CSV table of C-alpha atoms and ligand atoms in Angstrom, one decimal:
chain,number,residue,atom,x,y,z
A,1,UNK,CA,212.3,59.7,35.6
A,2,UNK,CA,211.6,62.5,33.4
A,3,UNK,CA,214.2,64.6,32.4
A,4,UNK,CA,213.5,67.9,34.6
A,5,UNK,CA,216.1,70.2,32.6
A,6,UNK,CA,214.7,73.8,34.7
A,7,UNK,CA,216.6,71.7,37.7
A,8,UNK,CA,219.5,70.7,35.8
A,9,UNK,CA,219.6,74.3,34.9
A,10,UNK,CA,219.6,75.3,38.4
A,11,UNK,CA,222.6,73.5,38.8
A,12,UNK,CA,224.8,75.7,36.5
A,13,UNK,CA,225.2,79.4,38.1
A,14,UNK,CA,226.3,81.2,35.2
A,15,UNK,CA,223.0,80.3,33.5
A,16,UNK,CA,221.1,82.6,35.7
A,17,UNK,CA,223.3,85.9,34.6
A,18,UNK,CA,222.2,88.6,32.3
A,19,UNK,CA,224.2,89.9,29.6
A,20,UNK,CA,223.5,93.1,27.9
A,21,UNK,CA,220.4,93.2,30.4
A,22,UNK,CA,218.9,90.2,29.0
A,23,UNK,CA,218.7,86.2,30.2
A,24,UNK,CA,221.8,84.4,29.1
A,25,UNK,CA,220.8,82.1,26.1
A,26,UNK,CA,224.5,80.0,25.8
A,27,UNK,CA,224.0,78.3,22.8
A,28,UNK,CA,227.6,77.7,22.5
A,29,UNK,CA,228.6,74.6,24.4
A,30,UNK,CA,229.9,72.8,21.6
A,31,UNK,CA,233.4,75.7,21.8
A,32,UNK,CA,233.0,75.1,25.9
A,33,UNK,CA,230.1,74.1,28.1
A,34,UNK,CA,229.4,75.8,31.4
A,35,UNK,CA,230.2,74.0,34.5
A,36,UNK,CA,227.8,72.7,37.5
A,37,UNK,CA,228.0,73.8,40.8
A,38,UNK,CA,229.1,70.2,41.8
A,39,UNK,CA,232.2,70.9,39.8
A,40,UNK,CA,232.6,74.2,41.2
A,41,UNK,CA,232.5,72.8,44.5
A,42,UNK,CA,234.6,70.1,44.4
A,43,UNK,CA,237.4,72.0,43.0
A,44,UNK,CA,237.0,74.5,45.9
A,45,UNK,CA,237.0,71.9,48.6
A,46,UNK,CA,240.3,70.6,47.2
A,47,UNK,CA,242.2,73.7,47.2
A,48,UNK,CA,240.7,74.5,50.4
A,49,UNK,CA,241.0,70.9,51.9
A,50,UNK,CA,243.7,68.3,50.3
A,51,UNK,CA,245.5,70.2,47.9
A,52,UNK,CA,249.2,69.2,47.4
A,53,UNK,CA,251.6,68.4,44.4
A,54,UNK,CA,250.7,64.7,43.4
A,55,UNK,CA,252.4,61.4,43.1
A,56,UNK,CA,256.1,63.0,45.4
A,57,UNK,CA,254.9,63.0,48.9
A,58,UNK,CA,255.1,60.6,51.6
A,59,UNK,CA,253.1,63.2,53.8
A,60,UNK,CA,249.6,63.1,53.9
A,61,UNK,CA,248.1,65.5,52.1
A,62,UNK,CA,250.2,64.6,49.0
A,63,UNK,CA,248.6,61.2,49.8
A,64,UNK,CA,245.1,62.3,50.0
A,65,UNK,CA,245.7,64.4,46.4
A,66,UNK,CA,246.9,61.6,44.9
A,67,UNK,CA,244.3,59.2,46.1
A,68,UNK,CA,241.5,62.0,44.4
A,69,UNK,CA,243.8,62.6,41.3
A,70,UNK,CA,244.1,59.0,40.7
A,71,UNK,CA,240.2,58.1,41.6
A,72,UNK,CA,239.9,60.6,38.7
A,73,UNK,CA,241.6,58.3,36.4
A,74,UNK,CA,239.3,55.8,37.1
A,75,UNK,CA,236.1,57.6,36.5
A,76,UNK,CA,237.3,58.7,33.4
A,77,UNK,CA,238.0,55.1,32.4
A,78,UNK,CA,234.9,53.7,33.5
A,79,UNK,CA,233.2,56.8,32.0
A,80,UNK,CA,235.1,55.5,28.5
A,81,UNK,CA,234.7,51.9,29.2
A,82,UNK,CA,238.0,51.3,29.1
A,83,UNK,CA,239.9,48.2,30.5
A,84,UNK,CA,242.3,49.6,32.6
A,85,UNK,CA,242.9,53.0,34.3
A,86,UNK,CA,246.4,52.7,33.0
A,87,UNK,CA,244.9,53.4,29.8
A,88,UNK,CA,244.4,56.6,30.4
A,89,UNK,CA,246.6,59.6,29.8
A,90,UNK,CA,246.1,63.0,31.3
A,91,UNK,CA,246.9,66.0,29.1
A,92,UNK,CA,246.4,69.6,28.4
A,93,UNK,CA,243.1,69.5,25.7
A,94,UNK,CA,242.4,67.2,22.9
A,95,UNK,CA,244.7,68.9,20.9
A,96,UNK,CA,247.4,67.8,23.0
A,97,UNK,CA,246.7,64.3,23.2
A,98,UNK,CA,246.4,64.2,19.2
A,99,UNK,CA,249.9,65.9,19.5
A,100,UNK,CA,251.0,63.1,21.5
A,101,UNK,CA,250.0,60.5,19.3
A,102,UNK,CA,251.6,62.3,16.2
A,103,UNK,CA,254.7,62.9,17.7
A,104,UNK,CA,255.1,59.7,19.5
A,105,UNK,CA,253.2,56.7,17.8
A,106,UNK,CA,253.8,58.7,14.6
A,107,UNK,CA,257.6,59.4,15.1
A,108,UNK,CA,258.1,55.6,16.0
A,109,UNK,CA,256.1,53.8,13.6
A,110,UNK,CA,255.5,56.5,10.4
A,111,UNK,CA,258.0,56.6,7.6
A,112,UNK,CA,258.5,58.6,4.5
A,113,UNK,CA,255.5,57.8,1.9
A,114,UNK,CA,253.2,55.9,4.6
A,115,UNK,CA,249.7,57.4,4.8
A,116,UNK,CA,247.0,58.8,7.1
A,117,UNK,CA,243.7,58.8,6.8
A,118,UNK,CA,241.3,62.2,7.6
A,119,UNK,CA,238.6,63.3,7.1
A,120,UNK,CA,237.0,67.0,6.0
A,121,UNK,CA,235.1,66.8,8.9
A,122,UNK,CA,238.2,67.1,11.2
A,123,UNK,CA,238.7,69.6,13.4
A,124,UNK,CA,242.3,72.0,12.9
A,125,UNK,CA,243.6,70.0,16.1
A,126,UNK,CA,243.3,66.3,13.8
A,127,UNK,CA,245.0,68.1,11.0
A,128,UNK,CA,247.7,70.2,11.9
A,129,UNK,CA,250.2,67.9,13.7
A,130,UNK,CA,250.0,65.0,10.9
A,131,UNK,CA,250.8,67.9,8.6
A,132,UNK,CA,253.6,68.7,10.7
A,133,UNK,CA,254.5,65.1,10.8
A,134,UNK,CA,254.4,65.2,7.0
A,135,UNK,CA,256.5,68.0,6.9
A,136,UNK,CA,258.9,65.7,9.5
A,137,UNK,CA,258.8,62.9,8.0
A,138,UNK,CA,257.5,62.7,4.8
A,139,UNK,CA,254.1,61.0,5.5
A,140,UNK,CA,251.1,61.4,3.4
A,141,UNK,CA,247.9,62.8,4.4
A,142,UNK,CA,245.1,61.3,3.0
A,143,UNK,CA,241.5,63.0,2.7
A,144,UNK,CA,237.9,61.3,3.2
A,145,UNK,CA,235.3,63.5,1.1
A,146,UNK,CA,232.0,64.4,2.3
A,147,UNK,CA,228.8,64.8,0.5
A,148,UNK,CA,226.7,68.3,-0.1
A,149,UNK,CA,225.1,67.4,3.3
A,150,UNK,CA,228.4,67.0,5.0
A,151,UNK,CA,228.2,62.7,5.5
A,152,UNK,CA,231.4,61.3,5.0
A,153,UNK,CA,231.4,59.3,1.9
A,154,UNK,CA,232.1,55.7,2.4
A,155,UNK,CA,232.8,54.7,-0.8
A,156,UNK,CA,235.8,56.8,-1.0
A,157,UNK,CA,237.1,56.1,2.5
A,158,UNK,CA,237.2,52.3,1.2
A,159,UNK,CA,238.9,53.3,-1.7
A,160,UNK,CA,241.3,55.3,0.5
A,161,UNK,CA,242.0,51.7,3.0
A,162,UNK,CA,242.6,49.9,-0.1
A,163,UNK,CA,246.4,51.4,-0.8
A,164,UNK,CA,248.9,49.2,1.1
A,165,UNK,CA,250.8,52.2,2.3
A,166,UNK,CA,247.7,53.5,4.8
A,167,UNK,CA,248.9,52.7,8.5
A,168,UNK,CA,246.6,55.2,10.7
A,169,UNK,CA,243.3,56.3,10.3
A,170,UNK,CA,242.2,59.7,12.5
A,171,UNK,CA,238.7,60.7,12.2
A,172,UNK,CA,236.0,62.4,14.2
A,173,UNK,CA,233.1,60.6,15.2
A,174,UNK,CA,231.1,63.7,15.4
A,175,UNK,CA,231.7,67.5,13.3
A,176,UNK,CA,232.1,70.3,15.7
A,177,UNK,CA,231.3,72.7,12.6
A,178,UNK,CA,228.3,70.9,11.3
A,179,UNK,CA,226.7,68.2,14.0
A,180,UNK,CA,227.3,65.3,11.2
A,181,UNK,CA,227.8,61.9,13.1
A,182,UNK,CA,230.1,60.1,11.5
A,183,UNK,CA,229.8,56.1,11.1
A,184,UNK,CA,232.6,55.8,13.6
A,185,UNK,CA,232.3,52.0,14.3
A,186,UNK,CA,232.1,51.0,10.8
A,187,UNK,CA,235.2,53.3,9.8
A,188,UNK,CA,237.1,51.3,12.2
A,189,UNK,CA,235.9,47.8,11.5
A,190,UNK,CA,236.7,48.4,7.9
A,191,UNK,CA,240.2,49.5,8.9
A,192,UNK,CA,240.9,47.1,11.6
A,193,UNK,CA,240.1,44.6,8.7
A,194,UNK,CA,243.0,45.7,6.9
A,195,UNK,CA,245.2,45.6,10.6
A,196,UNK,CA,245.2,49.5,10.8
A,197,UNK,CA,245.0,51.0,13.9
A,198,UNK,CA,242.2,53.8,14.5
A,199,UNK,CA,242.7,57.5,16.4
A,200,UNK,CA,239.4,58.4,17.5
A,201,UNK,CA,238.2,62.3,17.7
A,202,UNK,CA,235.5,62.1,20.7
A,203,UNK,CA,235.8,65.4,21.6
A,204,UNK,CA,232.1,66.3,20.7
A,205,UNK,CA,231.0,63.0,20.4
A,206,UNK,CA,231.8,61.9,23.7
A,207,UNK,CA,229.4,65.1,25.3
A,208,UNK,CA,226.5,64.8,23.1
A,209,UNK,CA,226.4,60.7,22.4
A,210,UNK,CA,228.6,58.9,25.1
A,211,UNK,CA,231.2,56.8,23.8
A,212,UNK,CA,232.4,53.0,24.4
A,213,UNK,CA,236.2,52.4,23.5
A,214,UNK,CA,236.1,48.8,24.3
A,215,UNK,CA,232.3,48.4,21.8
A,216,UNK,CA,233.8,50.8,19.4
A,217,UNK,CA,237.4,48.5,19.9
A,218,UNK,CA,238.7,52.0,18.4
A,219,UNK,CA,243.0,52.1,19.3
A,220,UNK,CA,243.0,55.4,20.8
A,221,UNK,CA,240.8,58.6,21.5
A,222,UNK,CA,241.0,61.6,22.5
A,223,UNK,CA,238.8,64.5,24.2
A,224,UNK,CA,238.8,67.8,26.2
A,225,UNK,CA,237.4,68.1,29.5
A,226,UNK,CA,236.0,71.4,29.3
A,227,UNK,CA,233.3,70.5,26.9
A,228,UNK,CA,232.1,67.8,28.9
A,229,UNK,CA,230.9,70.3,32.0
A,230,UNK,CA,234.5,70.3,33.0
A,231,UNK,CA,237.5,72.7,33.6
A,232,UNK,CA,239.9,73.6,30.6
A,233,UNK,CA,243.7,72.7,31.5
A,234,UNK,CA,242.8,68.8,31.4
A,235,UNK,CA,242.0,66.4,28.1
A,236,UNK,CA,242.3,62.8,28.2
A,237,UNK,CA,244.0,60.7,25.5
A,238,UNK,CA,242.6,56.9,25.8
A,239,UNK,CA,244.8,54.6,24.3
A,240,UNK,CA,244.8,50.8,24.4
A,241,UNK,CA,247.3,49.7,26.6
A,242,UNK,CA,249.7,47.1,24.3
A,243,UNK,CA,249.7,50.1,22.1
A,244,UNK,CA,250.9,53.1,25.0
A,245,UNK,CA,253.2,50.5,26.5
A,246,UNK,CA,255.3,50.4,23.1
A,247,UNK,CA,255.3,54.0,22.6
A,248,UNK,CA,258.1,56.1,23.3
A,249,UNK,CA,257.7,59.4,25.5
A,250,UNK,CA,256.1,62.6,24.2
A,251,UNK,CA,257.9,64.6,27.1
A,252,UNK,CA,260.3,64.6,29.4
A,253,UNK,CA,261.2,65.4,33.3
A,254,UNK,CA,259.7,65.3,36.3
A,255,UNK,CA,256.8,62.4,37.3
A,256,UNK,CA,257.7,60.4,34.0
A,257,UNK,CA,260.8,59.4,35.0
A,258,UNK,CA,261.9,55.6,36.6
A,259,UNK,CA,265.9,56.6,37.3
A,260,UNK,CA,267.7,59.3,36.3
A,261,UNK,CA,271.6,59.5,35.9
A,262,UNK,CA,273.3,62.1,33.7
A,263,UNK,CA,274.2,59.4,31.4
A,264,UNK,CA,270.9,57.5,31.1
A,265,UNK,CA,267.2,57.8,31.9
A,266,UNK,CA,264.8,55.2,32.3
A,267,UNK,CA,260.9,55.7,32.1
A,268,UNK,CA,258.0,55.2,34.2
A,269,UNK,CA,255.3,53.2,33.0
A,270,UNK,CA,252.1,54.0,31.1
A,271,UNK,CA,250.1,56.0,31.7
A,272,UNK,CA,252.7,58.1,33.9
A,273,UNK,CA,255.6,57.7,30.7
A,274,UNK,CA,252.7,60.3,29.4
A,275,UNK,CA,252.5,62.7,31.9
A,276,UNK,CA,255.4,64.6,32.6
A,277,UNK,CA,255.6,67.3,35.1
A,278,UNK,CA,253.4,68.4,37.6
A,279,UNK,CA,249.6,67.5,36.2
A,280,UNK,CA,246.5,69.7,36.7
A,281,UNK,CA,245.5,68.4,39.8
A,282,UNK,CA,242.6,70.0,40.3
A,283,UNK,CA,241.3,70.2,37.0
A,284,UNK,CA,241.2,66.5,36.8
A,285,UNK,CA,239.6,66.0,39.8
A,286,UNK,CA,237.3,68.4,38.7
A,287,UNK,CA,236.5,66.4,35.4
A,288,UNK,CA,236.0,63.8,37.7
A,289,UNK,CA,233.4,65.5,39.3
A,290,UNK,CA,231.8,66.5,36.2
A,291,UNK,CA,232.1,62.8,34.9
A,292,UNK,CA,230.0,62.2,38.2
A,293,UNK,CA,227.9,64.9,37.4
A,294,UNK,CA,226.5,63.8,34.1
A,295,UNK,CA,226.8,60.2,34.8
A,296,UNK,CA,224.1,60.7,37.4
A,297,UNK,CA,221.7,62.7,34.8
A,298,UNK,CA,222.2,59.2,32.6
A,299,UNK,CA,223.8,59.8,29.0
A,300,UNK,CA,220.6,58.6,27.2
A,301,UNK,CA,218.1,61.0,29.4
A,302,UNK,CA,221.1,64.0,28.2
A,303,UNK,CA,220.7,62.2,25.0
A,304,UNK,CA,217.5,62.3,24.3
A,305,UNK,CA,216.7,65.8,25.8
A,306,UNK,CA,219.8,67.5,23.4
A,307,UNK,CA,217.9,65.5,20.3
A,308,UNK,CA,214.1,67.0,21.4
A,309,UNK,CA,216.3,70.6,21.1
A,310,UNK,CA,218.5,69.9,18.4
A,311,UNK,CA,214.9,68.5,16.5
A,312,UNK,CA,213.1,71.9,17.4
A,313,UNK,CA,215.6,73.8,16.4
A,314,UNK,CA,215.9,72.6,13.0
A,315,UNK,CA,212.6,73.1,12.5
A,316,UNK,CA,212.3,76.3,13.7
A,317,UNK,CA,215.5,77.6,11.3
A,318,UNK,CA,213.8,76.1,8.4
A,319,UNK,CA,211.0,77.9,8.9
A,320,UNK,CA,213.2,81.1,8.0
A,321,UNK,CA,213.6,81.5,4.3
A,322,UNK,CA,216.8,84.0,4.9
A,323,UNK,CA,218.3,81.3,7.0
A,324,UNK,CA,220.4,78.1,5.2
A,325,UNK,CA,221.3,75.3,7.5
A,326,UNK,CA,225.0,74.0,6.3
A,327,UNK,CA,224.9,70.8,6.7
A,328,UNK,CA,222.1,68.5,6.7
A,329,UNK,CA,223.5,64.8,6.9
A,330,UNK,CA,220.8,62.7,8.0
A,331,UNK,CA,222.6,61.4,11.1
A,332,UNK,CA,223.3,65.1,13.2
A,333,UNK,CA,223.3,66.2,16.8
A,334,UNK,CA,223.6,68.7,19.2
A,335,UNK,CA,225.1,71.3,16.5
A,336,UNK,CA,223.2,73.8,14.0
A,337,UNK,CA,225.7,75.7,11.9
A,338,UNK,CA,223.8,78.4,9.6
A,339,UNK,CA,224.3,81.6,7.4
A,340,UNK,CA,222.1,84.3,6.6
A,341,UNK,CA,221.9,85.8,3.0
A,342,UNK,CA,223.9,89.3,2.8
A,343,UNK,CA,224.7,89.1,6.3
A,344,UNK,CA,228.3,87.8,7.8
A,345,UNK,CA,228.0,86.0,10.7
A,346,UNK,CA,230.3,87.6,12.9
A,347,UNK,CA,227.4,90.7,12.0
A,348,UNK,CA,225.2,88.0,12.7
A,349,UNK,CA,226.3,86.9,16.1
A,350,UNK,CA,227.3,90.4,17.6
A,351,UNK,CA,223.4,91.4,16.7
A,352,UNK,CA,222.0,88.2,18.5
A,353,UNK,CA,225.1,88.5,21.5
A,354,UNK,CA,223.0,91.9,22.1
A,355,UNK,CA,219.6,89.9,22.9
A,356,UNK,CA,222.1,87.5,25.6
A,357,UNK,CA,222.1,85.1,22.6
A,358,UNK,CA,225.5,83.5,22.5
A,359,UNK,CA,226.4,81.8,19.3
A,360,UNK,CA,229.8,81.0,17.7
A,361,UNK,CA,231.1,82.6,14.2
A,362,UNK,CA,233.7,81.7,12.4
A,363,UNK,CA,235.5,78.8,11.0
A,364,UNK,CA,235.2,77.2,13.9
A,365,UNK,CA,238.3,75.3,13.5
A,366,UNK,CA,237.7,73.7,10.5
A,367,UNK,CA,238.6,75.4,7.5
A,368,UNK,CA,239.2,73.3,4.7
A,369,UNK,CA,235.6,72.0,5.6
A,370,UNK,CA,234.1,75.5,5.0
A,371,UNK,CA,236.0,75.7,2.0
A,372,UNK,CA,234.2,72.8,1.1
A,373,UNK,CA,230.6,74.0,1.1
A,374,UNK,CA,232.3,78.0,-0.3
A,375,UNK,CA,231.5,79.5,3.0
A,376,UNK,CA,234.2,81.5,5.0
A,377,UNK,CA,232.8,81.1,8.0
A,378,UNK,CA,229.3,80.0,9.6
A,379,UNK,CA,227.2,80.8,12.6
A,380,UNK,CA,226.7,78.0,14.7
A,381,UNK,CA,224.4,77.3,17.6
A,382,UNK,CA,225.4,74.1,19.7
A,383,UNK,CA,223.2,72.6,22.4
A,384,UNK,CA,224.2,71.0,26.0
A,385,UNK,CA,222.5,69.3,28.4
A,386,UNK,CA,221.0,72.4,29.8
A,387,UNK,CA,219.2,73.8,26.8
A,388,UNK,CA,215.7,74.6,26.3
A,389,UNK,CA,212.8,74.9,23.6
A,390,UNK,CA,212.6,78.4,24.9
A,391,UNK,CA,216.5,79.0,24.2
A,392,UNK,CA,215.2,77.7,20.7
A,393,UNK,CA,213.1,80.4,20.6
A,394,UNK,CA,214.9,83.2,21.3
A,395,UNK,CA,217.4,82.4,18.9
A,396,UNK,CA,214.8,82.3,16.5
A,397,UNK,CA,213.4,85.8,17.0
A,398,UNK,CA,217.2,87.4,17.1
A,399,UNK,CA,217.4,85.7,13.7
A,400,UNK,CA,213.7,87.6,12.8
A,401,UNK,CA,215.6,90.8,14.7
A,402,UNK,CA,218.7,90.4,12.5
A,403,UNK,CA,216.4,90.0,8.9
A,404,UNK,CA,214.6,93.5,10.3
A,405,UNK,CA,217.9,95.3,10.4
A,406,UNK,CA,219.6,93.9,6.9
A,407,UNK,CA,216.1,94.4,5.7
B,501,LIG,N1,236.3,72.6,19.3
B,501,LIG,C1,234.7,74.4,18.9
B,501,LIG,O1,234.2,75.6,19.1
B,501,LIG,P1,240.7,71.6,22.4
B,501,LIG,O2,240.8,73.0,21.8
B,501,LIG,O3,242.0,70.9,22.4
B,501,LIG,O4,240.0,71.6,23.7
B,501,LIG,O5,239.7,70.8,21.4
B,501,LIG,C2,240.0,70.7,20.1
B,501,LIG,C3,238.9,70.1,19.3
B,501,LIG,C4,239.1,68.9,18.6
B,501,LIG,N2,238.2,68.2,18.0
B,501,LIG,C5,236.9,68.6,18.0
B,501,LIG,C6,235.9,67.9,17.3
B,501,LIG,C7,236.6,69.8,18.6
B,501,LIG,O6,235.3,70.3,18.6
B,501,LIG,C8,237.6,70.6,19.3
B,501,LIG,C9,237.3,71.9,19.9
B,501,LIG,C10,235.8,73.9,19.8
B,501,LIG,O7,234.2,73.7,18.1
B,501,LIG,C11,236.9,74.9,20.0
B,501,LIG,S1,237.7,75.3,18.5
C-alpha cells in the first residue's frame, strides 16, 4: 500500500491549525511529536469510562485499569521485541529511566576509578546523572569522539573498550542535535565482547528507525513516549530481565512494595520494584494507543516516507549558499540541524515561527556536542511521520525570507 501521508495527516488535529495566520508547518517532532486522534481518544474513553488507581483494587473498575495499564506493558514489549513484559519499566521520560540505571545499577555495581563510556553525541539526559555518579562515587567518564561530520569514530571507541577498568557503555543510537545514526549494534557487539553490559539511548532512534532489543541483544534502553506520537508523563526503560532482577530499587513506597513493617521492607518484583507510587495511568495507556497507532502505519512505510523528506530536505538546504548543514555523517535521519551566516538561530527561528514554521534553536540538549563543531547553538528541523515535501518547502522559502531581512 502506498504510503498516503495527507491521511495520516488527517489523523493528527493540531496539524490543521494556523499560527500567526498561516498553516502549521511543525518541523519539530524530534523535541515532541504531535499526537493522533486515536491517542486522543483513547485517553478520553478511559477517564470517561474505566479510570481508577491501578494495581490496589479488588473492585472492578480498578480491575479493568489495570487490565489496560498492564496490556500497555505488553505492547510496549512487543513493540521493543523484548522477551518478557516484565522487562519493562514505566517511568517519567527517558531521562528518568537513565536516572534509574545510574542510580541503581550504577550505585550497586560502580566503584571509585571504574569507567563509562559516552559518547559526544549524547543527549544532557545520558550525561548528567553519570557525572553525578562520578561526583558520588568516583567513577570515570569516558568520551567517544566524533568526526567533522558528526560519525562516531570507531577507532577511538575501541581504544576506549580496551582499558580493563570500562564496565558500562551508554550511547545513543541516533543524535537528537544532528540526525547521525550511530553503529549501535556494532558498539555493543564490540563491548559485549569484552563482557560489558550496553545502556541504549533510543529515544530518537526508536521513532524514526524502530528498534529490536533482543537483535540489537543491547542490556538496557531507554525512551520517551511523547516523541513516539505519545503523551509526556510516561518513558519506558527496557532492561533485560537477569539484569533488573539483581538491581536494587531506585524509589521507594507505595506499589513497589512486597511487606512492609517498621523494621523491615521487602520488595516487589521487577518490573513493579521500578515503579513506585501511583503510575501514569493514562499516559501509558495512551502510549499504548500510540504504539498501536504507528504499528498499524508499519515502521518501514514511516521509514521510508521520513527518509524521502529528510532526502528532500537536504537537498533543498544545500541549495542555499547562506545555509550550512552541521552535520553531515553519511548514515543520518529524520533531523537537519543548520546555521545561517550572521544570523542567530533563535533570530532565525522567531522569523520562520512567523510564517507557522516551527523549528527548534538552541543547544538542544547537547552542549558539549556544539562545542565540538564551535557553534553555540543550531537551528534544527526534525521530521515525523506526518511530514511533507511541501513542509520542505516552506521551510525553504522562510530560510530565502530570513536571507532578505539580514540582507
Ligand atoms: N530530546 C529534543 O528536542 P526526555 O526529555 O526525558 O523526554 O528525553 C530526553 C532525551 C534523551 N535522549 C535523546 C536522544 C533525546 O532526543 C531526548 C530529548 C528533545 O531533542 C528534548 S531536549
Amino acid at each position: 500500500m502506498p504510503y498516503d501521508v495527507h491521511a495520516v495527516r488527517a489523523d493528527f488535529p493540531i496539524l490543521s491549525r494556523q499560527v500567526h495566520g498561516r498553516p502549521l508547518v511543525y518541523l519539530d517532532s524530534a523535541a515532541s511529536a504531535q499526537k493522533p486522534r486515536h491517542v486522543i481518544d483513547t485517553m478520553t474513553e478511559v477517564m470517561t469510562a474505566e479510570y481508577a488507581n491501578v494495581h490496589r483494587g479488588v473492585h472492578w473498575l480498578s480491575a479493568a485499569a489495570t487490565r489496560r495499564f498492564e496490556e500497555a506493558r505488553t505492547k510496549v514489549a512487543r513493540f521493543l521485541n523484548a522477551a518478557e513484559d516484565r522487562e519493562i519499566v514505566f517511568t517519567r521520560n527517558a531521562t528518568e529511566a537513565v536516572n534509574l540505571v545510574a542510580s541503581s545499577w550504577g550505585r550497586a555495581n560502580l566503584r571509585e576509578g571504574d569507567e563509562v563510556v559516552i559518547s559526544w553525541l549524547e543527549h544532557h539526559a545520558n550525561i548528567v546523572p553519570w557525572q553525578m555518579l562520578r561526583a558520588e562515587k568516583g567513577i570515570v567518564l569516558k568520551v567517544v569522539p566524533v568526526d567533522d561530520r558528526g560519525a562516531l569514530v570507531m577507532e577511538e571507541y575501541e581504544r576506549l573498550l580496551a582499558s580493563p577498568r570500562v564496565r558500562l557503555v551508554a550511547m545513543t543510537a541516533m543524535s537528537n542535535a544532528l540526525g547521525t545514526i550511530t553503529p549501535i549494534a556494532e558498539v555493543i557487539e564490540l563491548a559485549h565482547a569484552r563482557g560489558i553490559p550496553v545502556l541504549v539511548d533510543g529515544c530518537q532512534a526508536v521513532t524514526h528507525l524502530g528498534v529490536d532489543v533482543r537483535a540489537l541483544d543491547c542490556d538496557f534502553l531507554v525512551l520517551s513516549g511523547h516523541k513516539l506520537y505519545g503523551p509526556t508523563g510516561v518513558g519506558v526503560l527496557y532492561g533485560k530481565a537477569e539484569l533488573l532482577s539483581q538491581m536494587p530499587p531506585y524509589q521507594g513506597g507505595g506499589d513497589m512494595i512486597a511487606r512492609v513493617t517498621f523494621e523491615e521492607t521487602t520488595f516487589k518484583d521487577i518490573p513493579q520494584r521500578f515503579e513506585a507510587g501511583t503510575p501514569a495511568i493514562v499516559e501509558v495507556i495512551g502510549l499504548g494507543a500510540a504504539i498501536d497507532y504507528v504499528s498499524g502505519l508499519g515502521l518501514d512505510r514511516i521509514r521510508a516516507h521520513e527518509q524521502d523528506v529528510f532526502d528532500y530536505a537536504s537537498r533543498r538546504l544545500q541549495e542555499l549558499n547562506s545555509v550550512r548543514v552541521v552535520g553531515t555523517a553519511p548514515e543520518r535521519a529524520g533531523i537537519l540541524s543548520f546555521t545561517m551566516e550572521d544570523v542567530h538561530p533563535h533570530d532565525l527561528a522567531t522569523i520562520l515561527d512567523r510564517s507557522g514554521v516551527a523549528v527548534r534553536a538552541g543547544h538542544h540538549c547537547a552542549q558539549p556536542l556544539m562545542d565540538r563543531f564551535g557553534v553555540p547553538a543550531t537551528a534544527r528541523a526534525s521530521f515525523g511521520l506526518y511530514s511533507t515535501r511541501e513542509e520542505v518547502d516552506a521551510l525553504v522559502a522562510g530560510l530565502e525570507r530570513v536571507r532578505e531581512i539580514f540582507g
